[in-house]
Amino acid sequence: MIANRKLILEDGSCYEGIGFGSNDEKVLEIVFNTSMAGYQEILSDPSYTDQAIVMSYPLIGNYGIAEEDFESKMIGASALIVRDINDNPSNFRSTKSVPELLEEAGVPGIYGVDTRQLVRSIRDHGSRRCIITDASTSSELGVSRIKDTPISHDAVRRVSCKKKYYSRTSNPRYNVVAIDCGMKTNIVRMLNDNRCNVTVVPYNTTSDEILALHPDGLFISNGPGDPTDVPEVIDTLRGLHGRVPMFGICLGHQLIALSYGAKTYKLKFGHRGGNHPVRDVRTGKIEITSQNHSYAVDADSIPQDELKISHINLLDNTVEGLYSNKNKVFSVQYHPESAPGPCDSMYLFNRFTELMKN
């Protein structure tokens, strides 16, 4: 087939391929993911909002899409770039193909791209902005459109729930309020499995509104973008220090750090995939973790009298976990609910319930 779509990066480099899904033109941030499976969970993760995902694994779509496996009600990813796409999946659970899913969601995809070269480019030169467009678009015009498109800072507002909702379980022991910054479904499921009734609230819910719900614990979810773009959540957390046990994952981890006065910074190309080794500095235990983030907590900025580092990434020594025994607060940068180990990180949900119990 003749290439009919083009990926142009802000440095002018071009990659041609064949389109599937939507034919929309979009300006996005390009990132890569090293997972060999789980593409449906990746596509439906709100943390990928405004990002074009390059899958390093060459064949995507071979087991189709199963209705039970979505991580949210939306397709979080804004574009998908692969070497080869399977539009005739073989799986008894499959109800549609990846191209059909993306077409319904208005998400563009390109296949036939040399993803090995593209991933190396992102690894060597970092994440950059890009445009997915028609093959006839020149490199100069594509770069001009990228420069003319402003960078969005409202991703969390767009993916957060608009009003509170409930997820209850049988024989509950604890009531948890979860701040939704783009939360994955399996996080709520894991909290329910640990006998927690969950009240999910929008990202801009105030500390007084949360306390009015009489929570035994507060959970802060994952989500897209720069954590400094959501000062509302930072202010809310700052007002709840020492008043309710807290557990944060991914963006929630970064927001907890910021609420204590630490700083965050953008990584060169982020961490995305299910193969990152993380060491618990208190026990020496190593976990195989699933990750999806562009930002990290600056270790030198952490106020040592307030927060301690609990986990370190063994690939680049970035901060992967924090805790405060005094305030009953802890957080991790990775995703325990994604089960990459597959059970390496499940203890974190038990730790949260122990904090509420005590």
JSON list of N, CA and C in Angstrom, two decimals, residues 291-337:
[
{"chain": "A", "resi": 291, "resn": "GLN", "atom": "N", "xyz": [5.19, 1.56, 34.55]},
{"chain": "A", "resi": 291, "resn": "GLN", "atom": "CA", "xyz": [5.32, 3.00, 34.71]},
{"chain": "A", "resi": 291, "resn": "GLN", "atom": "C", "xyz": [4.74, 3.75, 33.52]},
{"chain": "A", "resi": 292, "resn": "ASN", "atom": "N", "xyz": [4.35, 5.00, 33.78]},
{"chain": "A", "resi": 292, "resn": "ASN", "atom": "CA", "xyz": [3.84, 5.87, 32.73]},
{"chain": "A", "resi": 292, "resn": "ASN", "atom": "C", "xyz": [3.87, 7.30, 33.22]},
{"chain": "A", "resi": 293, "resn": "HIS", "atom": "N", "xyz": [5.00, 7.97, 33.03]},
{"chain": "A", "resi": 293, "resn": "HIS", "atom": "CA", "xyz": [5.08, 9.36, 33.48]},
{"chain": "A", "resi": 293, "resn": "HIS", "atom": "C", "xyz": [6.22, 10.09, 32.77]},
{"chain": "A", "resi": 294, "resn": "SER", "atom": "N", "xyz": [6.08, 11.41, 32.68]},
{"chain": "A", "resi": 294, "resn": "SER", "atom": "CA", "xyz": [7.08, 12.26, 32.05]},
{"chain": "A", "resi": 294, "resn": "SER", "atom": "C", "xyz": [7.86, 13.07, 33.07]},
{"chain": "A", "resi": 295, "resn": "TYR", "atom": "N", "xyz": [7.35, 13.16, 34.30]},
{"chain": "A", "resi": 295, "resn": "TYR", "atom": "CA", "xyz": [7.96, 14.01, 35.31]},
{"chain": "A", "resi": 295, "resn": "TYR", "atom": "C", "xyz": [8.43, 13.18, 36.50]},
{"chain": "A", "resi": 296, "resn": "ALA", "atom": "N", "xyz": [9.39, 13.73, 37.25]},
{"chain": "A", "resi": 296, "resn": "ALA", "atom": "CA", "xyz": [9.91, 13.05, 38.42]},
{"chain": "A", "resi": 296, "resn": "ALA", "atom": "C", "xyz": [10.12, 14.06, 39.53]},
{"chain": "A", "resi": 297, "resn": "VAL", "atom": "N", "xyz": [10.21, 13.56, 40.77]},
{"chain": "A", "resi": 297, "resn": "VAL", "atom": "CA", "xyz": [10.46, 14.41, 41.92]},
{"chain": "A", "resi": 297, "resn": "VAL", "atom": "C", "xyz": [11.96, 14.63, 42.06]},
{"chain": "A", "resi": 298, "resn": "ASP", "atom": "N", "xyz": [12.36, 15.88, 42.25]},
{"chain": "A", "resi": 298, "resn": "ASP", "atom": "CA", "xyz": [13.76, 16.23, 42.45]},
{"chain": "A", "resi": 298, "resn": "ASP", "atom": "C", "xyz": [14.19, 15.82, 43.86]},
{"chain": "A", "resi": 299, "resn": "ALA", "atom": "N", "xyz": [15.09, 14.84, 43.93]},
{"chain": "A", "resi": 299, "resn": "ALA", "atom": "CA", "xyz": [15.50, 14.30, 45.24]},
{"chain": "A", "resi": 299, "resn": "ALA", "atom": "C", "xyz": [16.12, 15.37, 46.13]},
{"chain": "A", "resi": 300, "resn": "ASP", "atom": "N", "xyz": [16.87, 16.29, 45.55]},
{"chain": "A", "resi": 300, "resn": "ASP", "atom": "CA", "xyz": [17.55, 17.31, 46.35]},
{"chain": "A", "resi": 300, "resn": "ASP", "atom": "C", "xyz": [16.60, 18.34, 46.93]},
{"chain": "A", "resi": 301, "resn": "SER", "atom": "N", "xyz": [15.38, 18.41, 46.40]},
{"chain": "A", "resi": 301, "resn": "SER", "atom": "CA", "xyz": [14.43, 19.42, 46.87]},
{"chain": "A", "resi": 301, "resn": "SER", "atom": "C", "xyz": [13.50, 18.89, 47.96]},
{"chain": "A", "resi": 302, "resn": "ILE", "atom": "N", "xyz": [13.56, 17.61, 48.26]},
{"chain": "A", "resi": 302, "resn": "ILE", "atom": "CA", "xyz": [12.65, 17.02, 49.23]},
{"chain": "A", "resi": 302, "resn": "ILE", "atom": "C", "xyz": [12.99, 17.50, 50.64]},
{"chain": "A", "resi": 303, "resn": "PRO", "atom": "N", "xyz": [12.04, 18.08, 51.37]},
{"chain": "A", "resi": 303, "resn": "PRO", "atom": "CA", "xyz": [12.31, 18.51, 52.75]},
{"chain": "A", "resi": 303, "resn": "PRO", "atom": "C", "xyz": [12.49, 17.29, 53.66]},
{"chain": "A", "resi": 304, "resn": "GLN", "atom": "N", "xyz": [13.71, 17.03, 54.08]},
{"chain": "A", "resi": 304, "resn": "GLN", "atom": "CA", "xyz": [14.02, 15.79, 54.81]},
{"chain": "A", "resi": 304, "resn": "GLN", "atom": "C", "xyz": [13.33, 15.69, 56.15]},
{"chain": "A", "resi": 305, "resn": "ASP", "atom": "N", "xyz": [12.93, 16.82, 56.72]},
{"chain": "A", "resi": 305, "resn": "ASP", "atom": "CA", "xyz": [12.23, 16.77, 58.00]},
{"chain": "A", "resi": 305, "resn": "ASP", "atom": "C", "xyz": [10.75, 16.43, 57.82]},
{"chain": "A", "resi": 306, "resn": "GLU", "atom": "N", "xyz": [10.28, 16.41, 56.57]},
{"chain": "A", "resi": 306, "resn": "GLU", "atom": "CA", "xyz": [8.86, 16.12, 56.29]},
{"chain": "A", "resi": 306, "resn": "GLU", "atom": "C", "xyz": [8.67, 14.81, 55.54]},
{"chain": "A", "resi": 307, "resn": "LEU", "atom": "N", "xyz": [9.51, 14.55, 54.54]},
{"chain": "A", "resi": 307, "resn": "LEU", "atom": "CA", "xyz": [9.35, 13.37, 53.69]},
{"chain": "A", "resi": 307, "resn": "LEU", "atom": "C", "xyz": [10.66, 12.60, 53.59]},
{"chain": "A", "resi": 308, "resn": "LYS", "atom": "N", "xyz": [10.53, 11.29, 53.45]},
{"chain": "A", "resi": 308, "resn": "LYS", "atom": "CA", "xyz": [11.68, 10.42, 53.23]},
{"chain": "A", "resi": 308, "resn": "LYS", "atom": "C", "xyz": [11.48, 9.65, 51.94]},
{"chain": "A", "resi": 309, "resn": "ILE", "atom": "N", "xyz": [12.59, 9.31, 51.28]},
{"chain": "A", "resi": 309, "resn": "ILE", "atom": "CA", "xyz": [12.53, 8.50, 50.06]},
{"chain": "A", "resi": 309, "resn": "ILE", "atom": "C", "xyz": [12.39, 7.03, 50.44]},
{"chain": "A", "resi": 310, "resn": "SER", "atom": "N", "xyz": [11.41, 6.36, 49.83]},
{"chain": "A", "resi": 310, "resn": "SER", "atom": "CA", "xyz": [11.18, 4.94, 50.12]},
{"chain": "A", "resi": 310, "resn": "SER", "atom": "C", "xyz": [11.62, 4.03, 48.98]},
{"chain": "A", "resi": 311, "resn": "HIS", "atom": "N", "xyz": [11.58, 4.51, 47.73]},
{"chain": "A", "resi": 311, "resn": "HIS", "atom": "CA", "xyz": [11.89, 3.67, 46.58]},
{"chain": "A", "resi": 311, "resn": "HIS", "atom": "C", "xyz": [12.75, 4.43, 45.57]},
{"chain": "A", "resi": 312, "resn": "ILE", "atom": "N", "xyz": [13.64, 3.71, 44.90]},
{"chain": "A", "resi": 312, "resn": "ILE", "atom": "CA", "xyz": [14.54, 4.29, 43.90]},
{"chain": "A", "resi": 312, "resn": "ILE", "atom": "C", "xyz": [14.47, 3.45, 42.63]},
{"chain": "A", "resi": 313, "resn": "ASN", "atom": "N", "xyz": [14.44, 4.12, 41.47]},
{"chain": "A", "resi": 313, "resn": "ASN", "atom": "CA", "xyz": [14.49, 3.43, 40.18]},
{"chain": "A", "resi": 313, "resn": "ASN", "atom": "C", "xyz": [15.93, 2.99, 39.91]},
{"chain": "A", "resi": 314, "resn": "LEU", "atom": "N", "xyz": [16.12, 1.70, 39.66]},
{"chain": "A", "resi": 314, "resn": "LEU", "atom": "CA", "xyz": [17.47, 1.17, 39.47]},
{"chain": "A", "resi": 314, "resn": "LEU", "atom": "C", "xyz": [18.05, 1.46, 38.08]},
{"chain": "A", "resi": 315, "resn": "LEU", "atom": "N", "xyz": [17.21, 1.96, 37.16]},
{"chain": "A", "resi": 315, "resn": "LEU", "atom": "CA", "xyz": [17.72, 2.30, 35.83]},
{"chain": "A", "resi": 315, "resn": "LEU", "atom": "C", "xyz": [18.36, 3.68, 35.79]},
{"chain": "A", "resi": 316, "resn": "ASP", "atom": "N", "xyz": [17.78, 4.65, 36.52]},
{"chain": "A", "resi": 316, "resn": "ASP", "atom": "CA", "xyz": [18.32, 6.01, 36.46]},
{"chain": "A", "resi": 316, "resn": "ASP", "atom": "C", "xyz": [18.36, 6.71, 37.81]},
{"chain": "A", "resi": 317, "resn": "ASN", "atom": "N", "xyz": [18.07, 5.96, 38.90]},
{"chain": "A", "resi": 317, "resn": "ASN", "atom": "CA", "xyz": [18.15, 6.50, 40.27]},
{"chain": "A", "resi": 317, "resn": "ASN", "atom": "C", "xyz": [17.15, 7.61, 40.56]},
{"chain": "A", "resi": 318, "resn": "THR", "atom": "N", "xyz": [16.06, 7.70, 39.79]},
{"chain": "A", "resi": 318, "resn": "THR", "atom": "CA", "xyz": [15.03, 8.68, 40.10]},
{"chain": "A", "resi": 318, "resn": "THR", "atom": "C", "xyz": [14.21, 8.22, 41.30]},
{"chain": "A", "resi": 319, "resn": "VAL", "atom": "N", "xyz": [13.55, 9.18, 41.94]},
{"chain": "A", "resi": 319, "resn": "VAL", "atom": "CA", "xyz": [12.73, 8.90, 43.12]},
{"chain": "A", "resi": 319, "resn": "VAL", "atom": "C", "xyz": [11.46, 8.17, 42.70]},
{"chain": "A", "resi": 320, "resn": "GLU", "atom": "N", "xyz": [11.22, 7.02, 43.32]},
{"chain": "A", "resi": 320, "resn": "GLU", "atom": "CA", "xyz": [10.04, 6.21, 42.98]},
{"chain": "A", "resi": 320, "resn": "GLU", "atom": "C", "xyz": [9.05, 6.07, 44.12]},
{"chain": "A", "resi": 321, "resn": "GLY", "atom": "N", "xyz": [9.38, 6.62, 45.29]},
{"chain": "A", "resi": 321, "resn": "GLY", "atom": "CA", "xyz": [8.45, 6.53, 46.40]},
{"chain": "A", "resi": 321, "resn": "GLY", "atom": "C", "xyz": [8.84, 7.45, 47.54]},
{"chain": "A", "resi": 322, "resn": "LEU", "atom": "N", "xyz": [7.83, 7.94, 48.27]},
{"chain": "A", "resi": 322, "resn": "LEU", "atom": "CA", "xyz": [8.03, 8.83, 49.40]},
{"chain": "A", "resi": 322, "resn": "LEU", "atom": "C", "xyz": [7.13, 8.41, 50.56]},
{"chain": "A", "resi": 323, "resn": "TYR", "atom": "N", "xyz": [7.49, 8.82, 51.79]},
{"chain": "A", "resi": 323, "resn": "TYR", "atom": "CA", "xyz": [6.62, 8.54, 52.92]},
{"chain": "A", "resi": 323, "resn": "TYR", "atom": "C", "xyz": [6.86, 9.53, 54.05]},
{"chain": "A", "resi": 324, "resn": "SER", "atom": "N", "xyz": [5.84, 9.70, 54.87]},
{"chain": "A", "resi": 324, "resn": "SER", "atom": "CA", "xyz": [5.93, 10.48, 56.09]},
{"chain": "A", "resi": 324, "resn": "SER", "atom": "C", "xyz": [5.22, 9.68, 57.18]},
{"chain": "A", "resi": 325, "resn": "ASN", "atom": "N", "xyz": [5.99, 9.11, 58.10]},
{"chain": "A", "resi": 325, "resn": "ASN", "atom": "CA", "xyz": [5.37, 8.36, 59.20]},
{"chain": "A", "resi": 325, "resn": "ASN", "atom": "C", "xyz": [4.55, 9.28, 60.09]},
{"chain": "A", "resi": 326, "resn": "LYS", "atom": "N", "xyz": [5.02, 10.50, 60.28]},
{"chain": "A", "resi": 326, "resn": "LYS", "atom": "CA", "xyz": [4.32, 11.44, 61.16]},
{"chain": "A", "resi": 326, "resn": "LYS", "atom": "C", "xyz": [2.91, 11.74, 60.65]},
{"chain": "A", "resi": 327, "resn": "ASN", "atom": "N", "xyz": [2.79, 11.96, 59.36]},
{"chain": "A", "resi": 327, "resn": "ASN", "atom": "CA", "xyz": [1.49, 12.34, 58.78]},
{"chain": "A", "resi": 327, "resn": "ASN", "atom": "C", "xyz": [0.74, 11.18, 58.14]},
{"chain": "A", "resi": 328, "resn": "LYS", "atom": "N", "xyz": [1.29, 9.95, 58.22]},
{"chain": "A", "resi": 328, "resn": "LYS", "atom": "CA", "xyz": [0.66, 8.78, 57.62]},
{"chain": "A", "resi": 328, "resn": "LYS", "atom": "C", "xyz": [0.41, 9.00, 56.12]},
{"chain": "A", "resi": 329, "resn": "VAL", "atom": "N", "xyz": [1.48, 9.34, 55.44]},
{"chain": "A", "resi": 329, "resn": "VAL", "atom": "CA", "xyz": [1.43, 9.62, 54.00]},
{"chain": "A", "resi": 329, "resn": "VAL", "atom": "C", "xyz": [2.47, 8.77, 53.29]},
{"chain": "A", "resi": 330, "resn": "PHE", "atom": "N", "xyz": [2.10, 8.20, 52.14]},
{"chain": "A", "resi": 330, "resn": "PHE", "atom": "CA", "xyz": [3.10, 7.56, 51.30]},
{"chain": "A", "resi": 330, "resn": "PHE", "atom": "C", "xyz": [2.64, 7.60, 49.84]},
{"chain": "A", "resi": 331, "resn": "SER", "atom": "N", "xyz": [3.61, 7.42, 48.94]},
{"chain": "A", "resi": 331, "resn": "SER", "atom": "CA", "xyz": [3.30, 7.51, 47.51]},
{"chain": "A", "resi": 331, "resn": "SER", "atom": "C", "xyz": [4.32, 6.73, 46.73]},
{"chain": "A", "resi": 332, "resn": "VAL", "atom": "N", "xyz": [3.93, 6.32, 45.52]},
{"chain": "A", "resi": 332, "resn": "VAL", "atom": "CA", "xyz": [4.85, 5.66, 44.60]},
{"chain": "A", "resi": 332, "resn": "VAL", "atom": "C", "xyz": [4.66, 6.25, 43.20]},
{"chain": "A", "resi": 333, "resn": "GLN", "atom": "N", "xyz": [5.76, 6.30, 42.46]},
{"chain": "A", "resi": 333, "resn": "GLN", "atom": "CA", "xyz": [5.73, 6.84, 41.11]},
{"chain": "A", "resi": 333, "resn": "GLN", "atom": "C", "xyz": [5.19, 5.82, 40.12]},
{"chain": "A", "resi": 334, "resn": "TYR", "atom": "N", "xyz": [5.30, 4.54, 40.43]},
{"chain": "A", "resi": 334, "resn": "TYR", "atom": "CA", "xyz": [4.88, 3.49, 39.52]},
{"chain": "A", "resi": 334, "resn": "TYR", "atom": "C", "xyz": [3.43, 3.06, 39.77]},
{"chain": "A", "resi": 335, "resn": "HIS", "atom": "N", "xyz": [2.96, 2.06, 39.00]},
{"chain": "A", "resi": 335, "resn": "HIS", "atom": "CA", "xyz": [1.55, 1.67, 39.04]},
{"chain": "A", "resi": 335, "resn": "HIS", "atom": "C", "xyz": [1.40, 0.25, 39.60]},
{"chain": "A", "resi": 336, "resn": "PRO", "atom": "N", "xyz": [1.14, 0.11, 40.90]},
{"chain": "A", "resi": 336, "resn": "PRO", "atom": "CA", "xyz": [0.98, -1.23, 41.48]},
{"chain": "A", "resi": 336, "resn": "PRO", "atom": "C", "xyz": [-0.24, -1.98, 40.94]},
{"chain": "A", "resi": 337, "resn": "GLU", "atom": "N", "xyz": [-1.26, -1.23, 40.51]},
{"chain": "A", "resi": 337, "resn": "GLU", "atom": "CA", "xyz": [-2.48, -1.89, 40.01]},
{"chain": "A", "resi": 337, "resn": "GLU", "atom": "C", "xyz": [-2.29, -2.51, 38.64]}
]
